[in-house]
Amino acid sequence: MQFLQNISLDASTSLKMPATAAWYCEASSVEDVQEAAVFARDKDIDVLVLGGGSNLVLGSDVPGLVLANRVAGCEINTDQSVLGAGENWHDFVSKAVRKEIGGFENLALIPGNAGAAPMQNIGAYGVELRDRFISLQAVNLSNGELVTFDPDACQFGYRDSLFKQSRDWCITSITLHPSNELRLEYPGIRSYLDQHQLEPSHENIFRAVCDVRKSKLPDSASHPNAGSFFKNPIVSLHRGEEFSRRHPGAPAYIDSQGVKLSAAWLIDQAGLKGLREGEFSVSDQHALVIVRDGARGMAKQQGSSFEQLNRLIQRIKDKVLELFGVELEVEPTIYPD
Ligand code: FAD
Ligand code: NAP
């Protein structure tokens, strides 16, 4: 495997932040990942693992090694599927649906690669990765050891896991099981099926999710973005009841953790759609999405891109806290943190 120097990362993330990697490699196997771990240890530099770049905000150059995970492999079977970390997630979901293997259709069109899916326990339309998870393999970047993780060891939470909290691991493969359950409770799916007079089935849910997502979310090819910029806040039952009393009609969902509020609703109600700082603004199309669509020239007058983004994040958090007493938490990985 080649270790390259001074590689541009400008096109490596969906937010298209300008950045350069001091060192860069593309790992196609577990052995390549282990070789990268040794290389970084010998040079005493940190490793940043890169998948599809759809949930990563690069706020500066990377002085260490960027390890682009390209580990391939996609075995889809009726009992389980094993995916190399470098496989595109949506390609897997599409292939599974074509093979009439259910359980993944609600997670269609989530950008990025299979290896990053456990990172934040990806979820959409009522299904999370942990609902279909058997195990994963990951290389410990500090000693090169290959370790198998079961669901408990991954410490999955709402858009969270052990791997989101620690940079020590490079996931190399994941193993998932199918499911026959049809998850239809999200209004977007249900109304799509009704409107198109489609019977609930894995294939029709896949179609609904793909069409609804295309119509609701800004396209990152033309409007660089990192998906939802904030997690939905989860508050205690008591605070949730108080919130609902003050804001009747606001979305609030009770689950085992407490009450989940809608970050999109909070931002929208605060009148923040369209709010801009330099190159960045809150999408007019979806309040949870920050798009990088401004003229490049503005960066010079108003600080670096990252400074502008941080100002926008702070303004959104401050306003939501002031109006609703709720703290928003950023969802994507911010580098450096
Ligand atoms: P990257 O952006 O490359 O990396 C994200 C983080 O994971 C980084 O910290 C990186 O270091 C780490 N990482 C990547 N690969 C590995 C690995 N193999 N081992 C260890 N660490 C690794 N997310 C959802 O949950 N639900 C959605 O519905 C959803 N919709 C989205 C829609 C849009 C338009 C966009 C832009 C994003 C959306 N996301 C969603 C977020 C994103 O797609 C997911 O988090 C996805 O899993 C990120 O994959 P990636 O390969 O692009 O990761
Ligand atoms: P939506 O369907 O308009 O719903 C708005 C919010 O309400 C969502 O955040 C969702 O929470 C919650 N919600 C709706 N119905 C629910 C139910 N029956 N039970 C529990 N929670 C419910 O949302 P959207 O913005 O169009 O997104 C659709 C799905 O795609 C969501 O699951 C969302 O998480 C996912 N998505 C994620 C990203 C990302 O980058 N993370 C980007 C785009 C879309 P949840 O978010 O917890 O599901």
Coordinates of C-alpha atoms and ligand atoms in Angstrom, one line a residue:
M1 CA 0.0 0.0 0.0
Q2 CA 1.3 3.5 -0.9
F3 CA 1.5 6.3 1.6
L4 CA 1.1 9.6 -0.2
Q5 CA 1.9 13.1 1.1
N6 CA 0.0 16.4 0.9
I7 CA -3.2 15.1 -0.7
S8 CA -6.1 17.4 -1.1
L9 CA -9.3 16.4 0.7
D10 CA -11.4 19.2 -0.9
A11 CA -13.6 16.7 -2.7
S12 CA -13.5 14.0 -0.1
T13 CA -16.4 15.1 2.0
S14 CA -20.0 16.0 1.1
L15 CA -19.6 19.4 2.8
K16 CA -16.6 20.0 0.5
M17 CA -14.5 21.8 3.2
P18 CA -11.0 22.7 1.9
A19 CA -8.3 20.6 3.6
T20 CA -5.1 18.7 3.0
A21 CA -3.9 15.4 4.4
A22 CA -0.2 15.4 5.4
W23 CA -0.3 11.6 4.8
Y24 CA -3.0 9.6 2.9
C25 CA -3.5 5.9 2.1
E26 CA -6.2 3.7 0.7
A27 CA -6.7 0.4 2.6
S28 CA -8.3 -2.5 0.6
S29 CA -7.8 -5.2 3.2
V30 CA -7.5 -5.8 7.0
E31 CA -3.7 -6.2 6.4
D32 CA -3.6 -2.8 4.8
V33 CA -5.4 -1.3 7.8
Q34 CA -2.9 -3.0 10.1
E35 CA 0.0 -1.7 7.9
A36 CA -1.4 1.8 8.2
A37 CA -1.6 1.5 12.0
V38 CA 2.1 0.5 12.2
F39 CA 3.0 3.4 9.8
A40 CA 1.2 5.9 12.0
R41 CA 2.7 4.5 15.2
D42 CA 6.3 4.6 13.7
K43 CA 5.8 8.2 12.7
D44 CA 3.9 9.1 15.9
I45 CA 1.0 10.6 14.0
D46 CA -2.8 10.2 14.5
V47 CA -5.1 8.3 12.1
L48 CA -8.3 9.8 10.7
V49 CA -10.5 7.1 9.1
L50 CA -12.4 8.3 6.0
G51 CA -15.4 6.5 4.5
G52 CA -17.7 8.3 2.1
G53 CA -17.2 11.7 3.8
S54 CA -20.9 12.4 4.3
N55 CA -20.8 12.8 8.1
L56 CA -17.4 14.5 8.5
V57 CA -16.7 18.2 8.7
L58 CA -13.0 19.1 8.1
G59 CA -12.2 22.3 9.9
S60 CA -8.5 22.2 9.2
D61 CA -5.7 20.3 7.4
V62 CA -5.0 16.9 8.8
P63 CA -1.4 16.7 10.1
G64 CA -1.6 12.9 10.5
L65 CA -2.6 10.0 8.3
V66 CA -6.0 9.9 6.5
L67 CA -6.9 6.2 6.0
A68 CA -9.5 5.9 3.3
N69 CA -11.3 2.6 4.0
R70 CA -11.8 0.7 0.7
V71 CA -12.2 -2.8 2.1
A72 CA -14.5 -4.6 -0.3
G73 CA -16.9 -7.5 -0.1
C74 CA -20.7 -7.8 -0.2
E75 CA -22.2 -11.2 0.6
I76 CA -26.0 -11.1 0.9
N77 CA -27.7 -14.2 2.1
T78 CA -31.1 -15.1 3.6
D79 CA -29.6 -15.6 7.1
Q80 CA -27.0 -12.9 7.2
S81 CA -25.1 -10.3 5.1
V82 CA -21.4 -9.5 5.5
L83 CA -20.2 -6.2 4.1
G84 CA -16.6 -4.8 3.7
A85 CA -16.3 -1.4 5.3
G86 CA -15.6 0.3 2.0
E87 CA -18.9 -0.9 0.4
N88 CA -21.5 1.8 -0.4
W89 CA -24.4 1.5 2.0
H90 CA -27.2 2.3 -0.4
D91 CA -25.8 -0.1 -3.0
F92 CA -26.1 -2.9 -0.4
V93 CA -29.7 -1.9 0.5
S94 CA -30.7 -1.8 -3.2
K95 CA -29.1 -5.2 -3.8
A96 CA -30.9 -6.7 -0.8
V97 CA -34.3 -5.4 -1.9
R98 CA -33.7 -6.8 -5.4
K99 CA -32.9 -10.2 -3.8
E100 CA -36.1 -9.9 -1.8
I101 CA -34.2 -9.7 1.5
G102 CA -36.0 -7.4 3.8
G103 CA -35.2 -5.3 6.8
F104 CA -32.9 -2.6 5.3
E105 CA -35.3 -0.7 3.1
N106 CA -36.1 2.0 5.6
L107 CA -32.3 2.8 5.6
A108 CA -32.2 3.4 1.8
L109 CA -30.4 6.4 0.3
I110 CA -28.4 7.1 3.5
P111 CA -25.1 8.3 2.0
G112 CA -21.7 6.8 2.9
N113 CA -20.1 3.4 3.4
A114 CA -21.0 0.3 5.4
G115 CA -18.0 0.8 7.8
A116 CA -19.3 4.1 9.1
A117 CA -22.8 2.8 9.6
P118 CA -22.1 1.5 13.2
M119 CA -20.3 4.8 14.1
Q120 CA -23.5 6.7 14.7
N121 CA -25.9 3.7 14.6
I122 CA -27.4 5.1 11.4
G123 CA -31.2 5.3 11.5
A124 CA -34.1 6.5 9.5
Y125 CA -37.9 6.0 9.3
G126 CA -38.1 3.9 12.5
V127 CA -35.2 1.5 11.9
E128 CA -31.6 1.7 13.3
L129 CA -28.6 -0.3 12.3
R130 CA -28.6 -1.9 15.8
D131 CA -32.0 -3.5 15.0
R132 CA -30.3 -5.5 12.2
F133 CA -26.8 -5.9 13.7
I134 CA -25.0 -9.2 14.5
S135 CA -21.3 -8.2 14.8
L136 CA -18.4 -6.2 13.3
Q137 CA -14.7 -6.5 13.0
A138 CA -12.4 -3.6 13.7
V139 CA -8.6 -3.0 13.9
N140 CA -7.3 -1.4 17.0
L141 CA -5.2 1.4 15.5
S142 CA -2.9 1.6 18.5
N143 CA -1.7 -2.0 18.3
G144 CA -3.0 -3.4 15.0
E145 CA -5.2 -6.1 16.7
L146 CA -8.3 -7.4 14.8
V147 CA -11.2 -7.6 17.3
T148 CA -14.8 -8.8 16.9
F149 CA -17.5 -6.7 18.6
D150 CA -21.0 -8.1 19.5
P151 CA -23.9 -5.6 19.8
D152 CA -23.4 -5.0 23.5
A153 CA -19.7 -4.2 23.0
C154 CA -20.6 -1.5 20.4
Q155 CA -22.6 0.5 23.0
F156 CA -25.2 1.6 20.5
G157 CA -27.3 4.6 21.4
Y158 CA -29.4 7.1 19.5
R159 CA -27.1 8.2 16.7
D160 CA -24.2 7.0 18.9
S161 CA -21.9 4.2 19.6
L162 CA -18.5 3.4 21.2
F163 CA -16.9 4.2 17.9
K164 CA -18.3 7.7 17.8
Q165 CA -16.6 8.3 21.2
S166 CA -13.2 6.8 20.5
R167 CA -10.9 7.2 17.5
D168 CA -9.0 4.0 18.3
W169 CA -10.8 1.8 15.9
C170 CA -11.0 1.2 12.2
I171 CA -14.1 -0.9 11.3
T172 CA -13.3 -3.4 8.5
S173 CA -16.5 -5.4 8.1
I174 CA -20.0 -5.6 9.5
T175 CA -22.4 -8.6 9.7
L176 CA -26.2 -7.9 9.6
H177 CA -29.4 -10.0 9.7
P178 CA -32.5 -9.5 7.6
S179 CA -36.0 -8.9 9.0
N180 CA -39.5 -9.5 7.8
E181 CA -41.0 -6.7 9.8
L182 CA -42.5 -3.8 7.8
R183 CA -41.9 -0.4 9.6
L184 CA -44.6 2.0 8.4
E185 CA -45.2 4.3 11.3
Y186 CA -43.5 7.4 9.9
P187 CA -46.1 9.6 8.2
G188 CA -44.0 10.2 5.1
I189 CA -43.9 6.5 4.3
R190 CA -47.6 5.9 5.1
S191 CA -48.9 8.8 3.1
Y192 CA -46.7 7.9 0.1
L193 CA -48.1 4.3 0.0
D194 CA -51.6 5.6 0.4
Q195 CA -51.2 8.2 -2.3
H196 CA -49.7 5.7 -4.8
Q197 CA -52.1 3.0 -3.7
L198 CA -49.2 0.6 -2.9
E199 CA -49.5 -2.4 -0.6
P200 CA -47.0 -2.4 2.3
S201 CA -44.0 -4.5 1.2
H202 CA -40.2 -4.3 1.5
E203 CA -39.9 -3.2 -2.1
N204 CA -42.7 -0.5 -1.8
I205 CA -41.2 0.9 1.4
F206 CA -37.8 1.1 -0.4
R207 CA -39.5 3.0 -3.2
A208 CA -41.3 5.3 -0.8
V209 CA -38.1 6.1 1.2
C210 CA -36.1 6.8 -1.9
D211 CA -38.8 9.1 -3.4
V212 CA -39.6 10.9 -0.2
R213 CA -35.9 11.5 0.6
K214 CA -35.2 12.8 -2.9
S215 CA -38.0 15.3 -2.6
K216 CA -37.2 16.5 0.9
L217 CA -33.5 16.7 1.2
P218 CA -31.1 19.1 -0.6
D219 CA -28.9 17.2 -3.1
S220 CA -25.3 17.4 -1.7
A221 CA -23.9 17.4 -5.3
S222 CA -25.4 20.8 -5.9
H223 CA -25.7 22.0 -2.3
P224 CA -22.8 20.6 -0.3
N225 CA -24.1 19.4 3.1
A226 CA -23.5 16.8 5.8
G227 CA -27.2 15.7 6.3
S228 CA -28.8 16.6 9.6
F229 CA -26.5 18.9 11.4
F230 CA -28.1 18.4 14.9
K231 CA -29.4 15.3 16.7
N232 CA -33.0 15.3 17.9
P233 CA -32.7 16.3 21.6
I234 CA -33.9 13.7 24.1
V235 CA -35.3 15.1 27.3
S236 CA -36.7 13.6 30.5
L237 CA -40.4 12.6 30.7
H238 CA -41.0 15.5 33.0
R239 CA -39.3 18.1 30.7
G240 CA -41.0 16.6 27.7
E241 CA -44.5 17.0 29.3
E242 CA -43.7 20.6 30.3
F243 CA -42.5 21.3 26.7
S244 CA -45.6 19.8 25.2
R245 CA -47.8 21.9 27.5
R246 CA -46.0 25.1 26.4
H247 CA -45.9 24.1 22.7
P248 CA -49.0 22.1 21.9
G249 CA -48.7 20.6 18.5
A250 CA -44.9 20.4 18.6
P251 CA -43.6 16.9 17.7
A252 CA -42.6 14.9 20.8
Y253 CA -42.0 11.1 20.8
I254 CA -41.8 9.0 23.9
D255 CA -39.3 6.2 23.9
S256 CA -37.2 4.2 26.4
Q257 CA -34.7 7.1 26.9
G258 CA -37.3 9.8 27.5
V259 CA -39.0 12.2 25.1
K260 CA -37.5 12.9 21.7
L261 CA -38.1 16.4 20.4
S262 CA -37.7 17.4 16.8
A263 CA -34.6 19.5 16.2
A264 CA -36.0 20.5 12.8
W265 CA -39.2 21.8 14.4
L266 CA -37.2 23.8 17.0
I267 CA -35.0 25.4 14.3
D268 CA -37.9 26.1 12.0
Q269 CA -40.0 27.6 14.8
A270 CA -37.1 29.8 15.8
G271 CA -37.3 31.4 12.4
L272 CA -33.8 30.2 11.5
K273 CA -34.3 28.8 8.0
G274 CA -32.2 30.7 5.6
L275 CA -29.9 32.1 8.4
R276 CA -26.5 32.7 6.9
E277 CA -22.9 33.1 8.0
G278 CA -20.6 33.6 5.1
E279 CA -20.5 30.5 2.9
F280 CA -23.0 28.6 5.1
S281 CA -26.7 28.8 5.6
V282 CA -29.6 26.9 7.2
S283 CA -31.3 25.2 4.2
D284 CA -34.6 26.7 3.1
Q285 CA -35.7 23.1 2.2
H286 CA -34.9 21.4 5.5
A287 CA -34.2 23.2 8.8
L288 CA -31.8 20.5 10.0
V289 CA -29.4 20.8 7.1
I290 CA -26.6 23.3 6.8
V291 CA -25.6 23.9 3.2
R292 CA -22.3 25.4 2.0
D293 CA -23.4 27.4 -0.9
G294 CA -22.1 30.9 -0.5
A295 CA -19.7 32.7 -2.7
R296 CA -16.1 31.8 -1.9
G297 CA -15.0 35.4 -1.9
M298 CA -17.0 36.1 1.3
A299 CA -14.6 33.8 3.3
K300 CA -11.8 36.5 3.2
Q301 CA -13.9 39.2 4.8
Q302 CA -15.5 37.1 7.4
G303 CA -12.8 34.7 8.6
S304 CA -12.1 31.1 7.4
S305 CA -14.8 28.7 6.3
F306 CA -14.6 26.9 9.6
E307 CA -15.0 30.1 11.6
Q308 CA -18.1 31.0 9.6
L309 CA -19.5 27.5 10.2
N310 CA -18.8 27.6 13.9
R311 CA -20.5 31.0 14.2
L312 CA -23.6 29.7 12.4
I313 CA -23.7 26.6 14.7
Q314 CA -23.4 28.8 17.8
R315 CA -26.2 31.2 16.6
I316 CA -28.6 28.3 16.0
K317 CA -27.8 26.7 19.4
D318 CA -28.1 30.0 21.3
K319 CA -31.4 30.9 19.7
V320 CA -33.0 27.4 20.3
L321 CA -31.7 27.5 23.9
E322 CA -33.1 31.0 24.5
L323 CA -36.5 30.2 23.0
F324 CA -37.1 26.7 24.1
G325 CA -34.6 26.0 26.9
V326 CA -33.3 23.0 24.8
E327 CA -29.6 22.3 24.1
L328 CA -28.8 21.1 20.6
E329 CA -26.0 18.7 19.9
V330 CA -24.1 18.5 16.6
E331 CA -24.4 15.2 14.8
P332 CA -21.5 14.9 12.3
T333 CA -17.9 14.4 13.4
I334 CA -16.1 17.7 13.5
Y335 CA -12.3 17.6 12.9
P336 CA -10.5 18.8 14.9
D337 CA -12.9 18.3 17.8
Ligands
FAD1 P1 -17.6 9.5 6.9 O1 -18.3 10.8 6.8 O2 -16.5 9.2 6.0 O3 -17.2 9.4 8.4 C1 -18.0 9.7 9.5 C2 -17.3 9.4 10.8 O4 -17.0 8.0 10.9 C3 -15.9 10.0 10.9 O5 -15.6 10.2 12.2 C4 -14.9 8.9 10.4 O6 -13.6 9.0 10.9 C5 -15.6 7.6 10.9 N1 -15.5 6.5 10.1 C6 -15.8 6.3 8.8 N2 -15.5 5.1 8.4 C7 -15.1 4.4 9.5 C8 -14.6 3.1 9.7 N3 -14.6 2.1 8.7 N4 -14.1 2.7 10.9 C9 -14.1 3.7 11.9 N5 -14.5 4.9 11.8 C10 -15.0 5.3 10.6 N6 -27.3 9.4 8.9 C11 -28.3 8.7 9.4 O7 -28.1 8.1 10.5 N7 -29.6 8.7 8.9 C12 -29.9 9.3 7.8 O8 -31.0 9.2 7.3 C13 -28.9 10.1 7.1 N8 -29.1 10.8 6.0 C14 -28.2 11.6 5.5 C15 -28.5 12.4 4.4 C16 -27.5 13.2 3.8 C17 -27.9 14.1 2.6 C18 -26.2 13.2 4.3 C19 -25.1 14.1 3.7 C20 -25.9 12.5 5.4 C21 -26.9 11.7 6.0 N9 -26.6 10.9 7.2 C22 -27.6 10.1 7.7 C23 -25.3 10.9 7.8 C24 -24.3 9.9 7.1 O9 -24.7 9.5 5.8 C25 -24.1 8.7 7.9 O10 -23.6 9.0 9.2 C26 -23.1 7.7 7.2 O11 -23.0 6.5 7.9 C27 -21.7 8.3 7.1 O12 -20.9 7.4 6.3 P2 -19.6 7.9 5.6 O13 -18.9 6.6 5.0 O14 -19.8 9.0 4.7 O15 -18.7 8.4 6.9
NAP2 P1 -39.7 13.4 9.3 O1 -40.2 12.1 8.8 O2 -40.3 14.6 8.8 O3 -39.9 13.4 10.9 C1 -39.4 14.5 11.7 C2 -38.8 14.0 12.9 O4 -39.7 13.4 13.7 C3 -37.6 13.0 12.6 O5 -36.5 13.6 13.1 C4 -38.0 11.8 13.3 O6 -37.0 11.3 14.3 C5 -39.3 12.1 14.1 N1 -40.4 11.1 13.9 C6 -41.3 11.2 12.9 N2 -42.2 10.2 13.0 C7 -41.8 9.5 14.1 C8 -42.3 8.3 14.8 N3 -43.5 7.7 14.3 N4 -41.7 7.9 15.8 C9 -40.6 8.5 16.3 N5 -40.0 9.6 15.7 C10 -40.7 10.1 14.6 O7 -38.1 13.4 9.2 P2 -37.2 13.8 7.9 O8 -36.4 14.9 8.3 O9 -38.0 13.8 6.7 O10 -36.3 12.5 7.9 C11 -36.9 11.2 7.7 C12 -36.0 10.2 8.3 O11 -34.7 10.2 7.7 C13 -35.8 10.4 9.8 O12 -35.7 9.1 10.5 C14 -34.4 11.1 9.9 O13 -33.7 10.7 11.1 C15 -33.7 10.5 8.7 N6 -32.7 11.4 8.2 C16 -31.5 11.5 8.8 C17 -30.6 12.4 8.4 C18 -29.2 12.5 9.1 O14 -28.3 13.1 8.5 N7 -29.1 12.0 10.3 C19 -30.8 13.2 7.2 C20 -32.0 13.1 6.6 C21 -33.0 12.2 7.1 P3 -35.7 10.5 13.8 O15 -34.8 11.4 13.2 O16 -35.2 10.0 15.2 O17 -36.1 9.3 12.9

